[in-house]
Coordinates of C-alpha atoms in Angstrom, one line a residue:
M493 CA 37.2 -185.3 -40.2
Q494 CA 37.4 -182.5 -42.7
K495 CA 35.8 -180.1 -40.4
I496 CA 38.1 -181.1 -37.6
A497 CA 41.1 -180.7 -39.9
G498 CA 39.9 -177.3 -41.0
V499 CA 39.5 -176.1 -37.4
L500 CA 43.0 -177.4 -36.5
A501 CA 44.5 -175.7 -39.6
T502 CA 42.8 -172.4 -38.6
A503 CA 44.0 -172.7 -35.1
V504 CA 47.6 -173.4 -36.3
V505 CA 47.5 -170.3 -38.6
C506 CA 46.1 -168.1 -35.8
S507 CA 48.8 -169.4 -33.4
L508 CA 51.5 -168.7 -36.0
L509 CA 50.2 -165.2 -36.6
L510 CA 50.0 -164.6 -32.8
L511 CA 53.6 -165.9 -32.5
Y512 CA 54.7 -163.6 -35.3
Q513 CA 53.1 -160.5 -33.8
N514 CA 54.4 -161.1 -30.3
V515 CA 57.8 -162.7 -30.9
V516 CA 59.1 -162.3 -34.4
A517 CA 57.6 -158.9 -35.5
L518 CA 59.4 -155.7 -34.5
K519 CA 58.1 -154.3 -31.2
G520 CA 57.2 -150.6 -31.2
V521 CA 57.6 -148.0 -28.5
D522 CA 54.9 -148.1 -25.8
S523 CA 53.0 -144.8 -25.3
P524 CA 54.9 -142.7 -22.7
L525 CA 51.4 -141.6 -21.4
E526 CA 50.5 -145.2 -20.7
Q527 CA 53.8 -145.8 -19.0
D528 CA 53.7 -142.6 -17.0
H529 CA 52.8 -142.8 -13.3
T530 CA 51.5 -139.3 -13.1
K531 CA 47.9 -140.4 -13.1
K532 CA 48.6 -142.3 -9.9
E533 CA 50.4 -139.2 -8.5
S534 CA 47.7 -136.7 -9.6
T535 CA 45.5 -135.1 -6.9
L536 CA 42.7 -134.2 -9.3
E537 CA 41.4 -135.5 -12.6
G538 CA 40.4 -132.1 -13.9
Y539 CA 38.1 -129.2 -13.3
E540 CA 34.3 -129.3 -13.9
E541 CA 34.0 -125.5 -13.9
P542 CA 35.7 -123.5 -16.7
E543 CA 36.5 -120.6 -14.3
E544 CA 38.5 -123.0 -12.1
A545 CA 40.4 -124.3 -15.2
V546 CA 41.4 -120.8 -16.1
G547 CA 42.3 -120.0 -12.5
Y548 CA 44.6 -123.1 -12.5
L549 CA 46.3 -121.9 -15.7
L550 CA 46.9 -118.4 -14.3
Y551 CA 48.3 -119.8 -11.1
Q552 CA 50.8 -121.8 -13.2
V553 CA 51.7 -118.5 -14.9
Q554 CA 52.5 -117.1 -11.5
Q555 CA 54.7 -120.1 -10.8
R556 CA 56.2 -120.1 -14.3
N557 CA 55.4 -123.8 -14.4
L558 CA 55.1 -125.0 -18.0
D559 CA 54.7 -128.6 -17.2
A560 CA 51.7 -128.0 -15.0
A561 CA 50.2 -125.4 -17.4
L562 CA 50.2 -127.9 -20.3
R563 CA 48.1 -130.3 -18.3
I564 CA 45.1 -128.0 -18.3
C565 CA 45.4 -127.4 -22.1
A566 CA 43.6 -129.7 -24.6
V567 CA 46.8 -131.3 -25.9
S568 CA 45.7 -134.9 -26.1
D569 CA 42.0 -134.1 -26.4
V570 CA 42.4 -132.2 -29.7
A571 CA 44.9 -134.8 -31.0
E572 CA 42.4 -137.6 -30.3
Y573 CA 39.0 -135.9 -31.1
F574 CA 39.6 -133.2 -33.7
Y575 CA 37.1 -133.8 -36.5
M576 CA 38.8 -132.9 -39.8
T577 CA 35.7 -133.8 -41.8
G578 CA 33.6 -131.3 -39.9
Y579 CA 36.4 -128.7 -40.2
L580 CA 36.5 -129.1 -44.0
N581 CA 32.7 -129.0 -44.3
H582 CA 32.6 -125.8 -42.2
T583 CA 35.5 -123.8 -43.6
E584 CA 35.8 -125.3 -47.1
N585 CA 39.5 -124.9 -46.8
F586 CA 42.3 -127.4 -46.5
P587 CA 45.6 -125.7 -45.4
G588 CA 47.7 -128.9 -45.7
L589 CA 50.5 -129.2 -43.2
E590 CA 49.3 -126.2 -41.3
L591 CA 46.2 -128.1 -40.1
I592 CA 46.1 -130.6 -37.3
P593 CA 46.3 -134.1 -38.8
P594 CA 43.1 -136.1 -38.7
P595 CA 42.3 -138.8 -36.2
D596 CA 38.9 -139.2 -37.9
R597 CA 39.6 -142.8 -38.9
E598 CA 41.4 -143.5 -35.6
N599 CA 44.9 -143.2 -37.2
A600 CA 47.3 -143.7 -34.3
A601 CA 50.1 -142.1 -36.4
Y602 CA 48.3 -138.7 -36.7
I603 CA 47.2 -138.8 -33.0
E604 CA 50.9 -139.0 -31.9
I605 CA 52.0 -136.4 -34.5
A606 CA 49.2 -134.0 -33.2
R607 CA 50.2 -134.6 -29.6
L608 CA 53.7 -133.3 -30.2
R609 CA 52.4 -130.4 -32.3
M610 CA 49.7 -129.3 -29.9
A611 CA 52.1 -129.5 -26.9
Y612 CA 54.4 -127.1 -28.7
E613 CA 51.6 -124.7 -29.7
Y614 CA 50.4 -124.5 -26.1
A615 CA 53.9 -124.1 -24.8
A616 CA 54.4 -121.2 -27.1
L617 CA 51.2 -119.5 -26.0
F618 CA 52.2 -120.1 -22.3
E619 CA 55.6 -118.4 -22.9
Q620 CA 53.9 -115.5 -24.7
L621 CA 51.5 -115.0 -21.8
C622 CA 54.4 -115.1 -19.3
Q623 CA 56.2 -112.4 -21.3
E624 CA 53.2 -110.2 -21.6
L625 CA 52.5 -110.3 -17.8
P626 CA 55.6 -108.7 -16.3
S627 CA 57.1 -108.8 -12.8
D628 CA 58.3 -112.5 -12.9
G629 CA 54.8 -113.9 -12.4
Q630 CA 53.9 -111.6 -9.5
I631 CA 50.4 -111.1 -10.7
K632 CA 47.2 -110.8 -8.7
I633 CA 44.2 -112.6 -10.0
L634 CA 41.2 -110.3 -9.5
S635 CA 38.3 -111.9 -11.3
I636 CA 37.4 -114.9 -13.5
Q637 CA 34.0 -115.1 -15.1
K638 CA 32.2 -116.4 -18.1
D639 CA 32.0 -114.2 -21.2
E640 CA 28.7 -114.7 -22.9
P641 CA 26.0 -112.4 -24.3
A642 CA 23.2 -111.3 -22.0
N643 CA 20.5 -112.6 -24.4
P644 CA 22.1 -115.2 -26.6
D645 CA 20.2 -116.0 -29.8
G646 CA 19.9 -119.1 -31.9
L647 CA 23.0 -118.2 -34.0
Y648 CA 25.1 -118.1 -30.8
Y649 CA 24.1 -121.6 -29.8
Q650 CA 24.5 -122.9 -33.4
R651 CA 28.0 -121.6 -33.6
R652 CA 28.9 -123.2 -30.3
S653 CA 27.5 -126.5 -31.6
E654 CA 29.6 -126.3 -34.8
I655 CA 32.8 -125.5 -32.9
S656 CA 32.0 -128.4 -30.5
D657 CA 31.6 -130.8 -33.5
I658 CA 34.9 -129.8 -35.0
L659 CA 36.8 -130.1 -31.7
G660 CA 35.0 -133.3 -30.8
C661 CA 34.0 -132.0 -27.4
R662 CA 30.7 -131.8 -25.4
D663 CA 30.6 -128.0 -25.1
V664 CA 32.6 -124.8 -25.4
C665 CA 32.6 -121.5 -23.6
E666 CA 34.7 -118.4 -23.3
I667 CA 36.1 -116.9 -20.1
I668 CA 37.3 -113.4 -19.3
A669 CA 39.9 -112.9 -16.6
Y670 CA 41.3 -109.7 -14.9
V671 CA 44.7 -109.7 -13.3
E672 CA 46.8 -106.9 -11.8
A673 CA 50.4 -106.7 -12.9
D674 CA 52.7 -103.8 -11.9
G675 CA 49.7 -101.9 -10.6
V676 CA 47.9 -102.2 -14.0
V677 CA 44.7 -104.2 -14.5
K678 CA 45.1 -106.5 -17.5
E679 CA 42.3 -108.3 -19.4
L680 CA 42.7 -111.8 -20.8
H681 CA 40.3 -114.0 -22.8
F682 CA 40.3 -117.8 -23.0
S683 CA 38.3 -120.3 -25.0
L684 CA 37.6 -123.7 -23.4
A685 CA 36.2 -127.0 -24.4
K686 CA 34.6 -129.7 -22.3
Y687 CA 35.9 -133.2 -22.8
K688 CA 34.0 -135.8 -20.8
R689 CA 33.5 -134.1 -17.5
F690 CA 36.4 -131.7 -17.5
W691 CA 37.1 -128.3 -19.1
K692 CA 40.4 -127.7 -21.0
I693 CA 42.0 -124.6 -22.5
I694 CA 41.6 -124.5 -26.2
L695 CA 42.7 -120.9 -27.1
Y696 CA 44.4 -118.1 -25.2
H697 CA 41.8 -115.7 -26.7
D698 CA 38.2 -115.9 -27.8
F699 CA 37.0 -117.7 -30.8
D700 CA 36.5 -114.5 -32.9
H701 CA 40.0 -113.3 -32.6
T702 CA 42.1 -116.1 -33.8
T703 CA 44.6 -113.8 -35.6
S704 CA 45.3 -111.6 -32.6
T705 CA 49.1 -111.1 -32.0
S706 CA 48.7 -110.3 -28.3
V707 CA 47.0 -112.3 -25.5
V708 CA 46.9 -109.5 -22.9
S709 CA 45.3 -106.1 -23.1
D710 CA 44.9 -103.2 -20.6
A711 CA 41.5 -103.3 -19.0
G712 CA 41.3 -99.6 -18.5
M713 CA 39.9 -99.8 -14.9
P714 CA 41.4 -99.6 -11.4
A715 CA 42.1 -102.6 -9.3
D716 CA 39.6 -101.5 -6.6
T717 CA 36.8 -102.1 -9.2
F718 CA 37.0 -105.7 -7.9
L719 CA 35.8 -106.1 -4.4
E720 CA 37.8 -109.2 -3.6
E721 CA 40.6 -111.3 -5.1
W722 CA 39.9 -114.6 -6.7
D723 CA 40.3 -117.6 -4.3
D724 CA 43.3 -119.6 -5.4
S725 CA 42.8 -122.4 -2.8
L726 CA 41.1 -124.5 -5.6
V727 CA 44.4 -124.7 -7.6
K728 CA 47.2 -124.6 -5.1
D729 CA 49.1 -127.9 -4.7
V730 CA 46.9 -129.5 -7.4
V731 CA 48.6 -132.1 -9.8
L732 CA 46.6 -132.9 -12.9
P733 CA 47.2 -136.1 -15.1
K734 CA 49.9 -135.7 -17.7
N735 CA 48.6 -135.3 -21.2
Y736 CA 51.8 -134.8 -23.2
Y737 CA 55.2 -136.5 -23.3
I738 CA 58.8 -136.2 -24.2
L739 CA 59.9 -138.6 -26.9
P740 CA 61.8 -141.6 -25.6
E741 CA 65.3 -142.1 -27.0
V742 CA 65.6 -145.2 -29.2
K743 CA 68.9 -146.2 -30.9
A744 CA 69.8 -148.9 -33.4
A745 CA 73.0 -151.0 -33.3
T746 CA 73.8 -150.3 -37.0
P747 CA 72.6 -147.9 -39.7
E748 CA 71.1 -150.8 -41.6
E749 CA 69.0 -151.8 -38.6
L750 CA 67.8 -148.3 -38.1
V751 CA 66.6 -147.9 -41.7
S752 CA 65.0 -151.3 -41.7
N753 CA 63.1 -150.6 -38.5
L754 CA 62.2 -147.1 -39.5
T755 CA 60.6 -148.1 -42.8
L756 CA 58.6 -150.8 -41.1
Y757 CA 57.3 -148.3 -38.5
L758 CA 56.4 -145.8 -41.3
Q759 CA 54.6 -148.5 -43.3
R760 CA 52.4 -149.7 -40.4
G761 CA 51.6 -146.1 -39.2
D762 CA 53.6 -146.3 -36.0
A763 CA 54.7 -142.7 -35.9
L764 CA 55.6 -142.7 -32.2
S765 CA 58.3 -145.4 -32.8
A766 CA 59.6 -143.8 -35.9
M767 CA 59.9 -140.4 -34.2
S768 CA 61.7 -141.9 -31.2
Y769 CA 64.7 -142.5 -33.5
F770 CA 65.3 -138.8 -34.0
A771 CA 68.4 -137.3 -32.4
F772 CA 67.0 -133.8 -31.7
V773 CA 68.4 -133.2 -28.3
S774 CA 70.9 -134.7 -25.8
T775 CA 69.8 -137.3 -23.3
E776 CA 70.4 -134.8 -20.4
D777 CA 68.1 -132.2 -22.0
R778 CA 65.2 -134.6 -22.2
A779 CA 64.9 -134.6 -18.4
K780 CA 63.2 -131.2 -18.0
V781 CA 60.4 -129.9 -20.2
S782 CA 61.0 -126.6 -21.9
S783 CA 59.5 -124.7 -24.9
Q784 CA 62.8 -125.3 -26.8
L785 CA 62.5 -129.1 -26.2
L786 CA 58.9 -129.1 -27.4
A787 CA 59.8 -127.0 -30.4
G788 CA 62.3 -129.7 -31.4
Q789 CA 59.6 -132.3 -31.1
N790 CA 57.3 -130.2 -33.1
E791 CA 59.8 -130.1 -36.0
I792 CA 60.0 -133.9 -35.9
A793 CA 56.2 -134.2 -35.9
K794 CA 56.0 -131.9 -38.9
M795 CA 58.6 -134.1 -40.8
M796 CA 56.4 -137.2 -40.1
Q797 CA 53.3 -135.4 -41.2
W798 CA 55.0 -134.2 -44.3
F799 CA 56.1 -137.8 -45.1
Y800 CA 52.6 -139.1 -45.0
Y801 CA 50.9 -136.1 -46.7
R802 CA 53.5 -136.0 -49.5
M803 CA 52.7 -139.6 -50.4
L804 CA 49.0 -140.0 -49.6
L805 CA 48.1 -136.7 -51.2
Y806 CA 50.3 -137.0 -54.3
D807 CA 47.4 -136.8 -56.8
E808 CA 46.8 -133.1 -57.5
N809 CA 43.7 -134.0 -59.5
K810 CA 42.1 -135.6 -56.5
L811 CA 42.9 -132.6 -54.3
A812 CA 41.5 -130.3 -56.9
W813 CA 38.3 -132.4 -57.0
A814 CA 38.1 -132.4 -53.2
S815 CA 38.4 -128.6 -53.1
R816 CA 35.2 -128.4 -55.1
H817 CA 33.3 -130.9 -53.0
Y818 CA 34.0 -129.8 -49.3
E819 CA 30.3 -129.4 -48.7
D820 CA 28.9 -132.6 -50.1
E821 CA 32.0 -134.9 -49.6
P822 CA 34.1 -133.4 -46.8
E823 CA 35.3 -136.9 -45.8
Y824 CA 37.2 -137.3 -49.1
I825 CA 40.6 -135.9 -47.9
P826 CA 40.5 -137.7 -44.5
E827 CA 39.9 -140.9 -46.5
L828 CA 42.9 -140.2 -48.7
L829 CA 45.0 -139.6 -45.6
D830 CA 44.2 -142.9 -44.0
T831 CA 47.6 -144.4 -43.2
T832 CA 46.3 -147.9 -43.7
N833 CA 46.3 -147.1 -47.4
M834 CA 50.1 -147.6 -47.5
I835 CA 50.2 -150.9 -45.8
F836 CA 51.5 -152.7 -48.9
T837 CA 54.1 -150.1 -49.8
E838 CA 57.5 -151.7 -50.3
F839 CA 60.6 -149.7 -49.4
M840 CA 63.9 -150.1 -51.3
I841 CA 67.4 -148.9 -50.3
H842 CA 69.1 -147.3 -53.3
E843 CA 72.4 -145.9 -51.9
W844 CA 74.5 -145.3 -48.9
A845 CA 76.8 -142.3 -48.5
E846 CA 79.5 -141.7 -45.8
L847 CA 78.9 -138.0 -45.1
E848 CA 81.6 -137.7 -42.3
P849 CA 82.8 -139.8 -39.4
G850 CA 79.7 -140.9 -37.4
K851 CA 77.2 -139.6 -40.0
K852 CA 75.7 -141.4 -43.0
G853 CA 73.2 -140.7 -45.7
C854 CA 70.7 -143.2 -47.1
R855 CA 68.2 -142.8 -50.0
I856 CA 65.1 -145.0 -49.8
G857 CA 62.6 -145.4 -52.6
Y858 CA 59.0 -146.7 -52.7
F859 CA 55.9 -146.9 -54.8
Y860 CA 52.4 -145.8 -53.9
G861 CA 49.4 -145.6 -56.3
N862 CA 51.8 -146.2 -59.3
Q863 CA 53.7 -143.1 -58.2
Y864 CA 57.4 -143.4 -57.2
F865 CA 58.8 -141.5 -54.2
S866 CA 62.2 -141.3 -52.5
N867 CA 63.4 -139.8 -49.3
Y868 CA 66.9 -139.0 -48.1
L869 CA 67.7 -139.9 -44.5
V870 CA 70.6 -138.6 -42.5
L871 CA 71.8 -140.9 -39.7
V872 CA 74.2 -140.0 -36.8
D873 CA 76.0 -142.2 -34.4
R874 CA 75.2 -141.2 -30.8
D875 CA 76.5 -144.3 -29.0
G876 CA 74.0 -146.0 -31.2
W877 CA 72.5 -144.9 -34.5
M878 CA 69.7 -142.3 -34.6
L879 CA 68.0 -140.2 -37.3
E880 CA 68.9 -136.6 -37.8
S881 CA 66.5 -135.7 -40.6
I882 CA 64.2 -137.0 -43.3
G883 CA 63.6 -135.1 -46.5
E884 CA 63.6 -135.3 -50.3

C-alpha cells in the first residue's frame, strides 16, 4: 500500500507541475523562426559548394535584396554553435560585451541575443558592400574561385581546424571573387563555414584581415582576363530558409504586469520574450527588413547581454583569475555566464515614477551571489505598455 501511495503521490505532484507549466505559468513568445513558413516556401535548403554560396550573395547585391542576402550568412549558425571556450583558449582574451555571447551550455537566452546581433552585423556588411560596388548593383560577376595556397602545409590545416572548432562548423574555406563595376574589375574576399551540408558566409574578407575597413579593392586587371562570365542560373529565383527574425511586438495591459512578466522572463533566461516588450520601432516599420530595423534590434540585444553579464560577472576577482587561466581552464567564464545560475534570484520593485503622460519609470532590485543590483526601467504606453530602455 505504501508503494502504491507513493506512486500516486508522485503522479499527483507531476500532474500539478505539468498543470502549472502549461496553464498557470506565464507563457513566453514562440520562436519566430519556428512559426515562419519560409522553410515551406524555400526552393533550396542551401549550397553544398562554397563558390555557389558566394555567387548567391553577389546576386543579392545586384538585386539590393537584404532579406535574401542574410539567408546565406551564418546568422543562426554562429548564434547556436559558436564555442566561446575554444575562443578563449585560442585567443586568451575576453572582450566582454564585444564578444558573441556563449551558447556553450545551450543557453537559449544567449542564442536569441546572438541571432539579433549577428543579423545586424551581416546587414551592416551587406550595406557596406553595396556602397563600395557602385552603379546601383549593375555589376557583372566574372569569376568565383577558392583561394588557397598551392601547396598547403600542416600549419594551414591546423589553423583551419582551430577556426572550425571555434565556429562550431565542419570546415572553413576562403573564396576570391572578381566582378566588374563601372568598367573596373574589383576583387572581393569571403570566408565561409560549412554547417551540416551547407556553406554559409562568415566574413566579407579573409580570416587574416579582420581589421580591414574596406571589403572591395581594385583587381588591377582588365575584364577580358576572364574568358566567360560566371553562370548565375544557380542562384536566380532561389529562396533559402529564413535564419533571422524581426522581434514580435508584445504589450502588457498595465505597467505592473509588464514589470512582473519581464522580471520572470529575465529570471528564467527567456531573452526572446523579454526583448519582445521593447518599443524600438512602430508596428508599420516592422513589416520590411532594413539595416535600420536590425540596428534597433541589435541595441536591444546588447541591453539584454549587458543585463546578464553585469550580474553574472560581477566578481572582479573571479574575472582576474580567469584571465590568468585561459589555457588550462577556458571554460571558467562560460560557466560563470550560465543563465541558470540566476534561477533563484528574487526581484523587488522599489519605486515608480511618473515621467510624463504615457511614460513611467520603475526601479527594480535583486540579489545575486550576496551582491545587490538594481536596474531602472522606462516604460511607455503604445496602446499597451512596452519597454523603452533598461539601464542602471
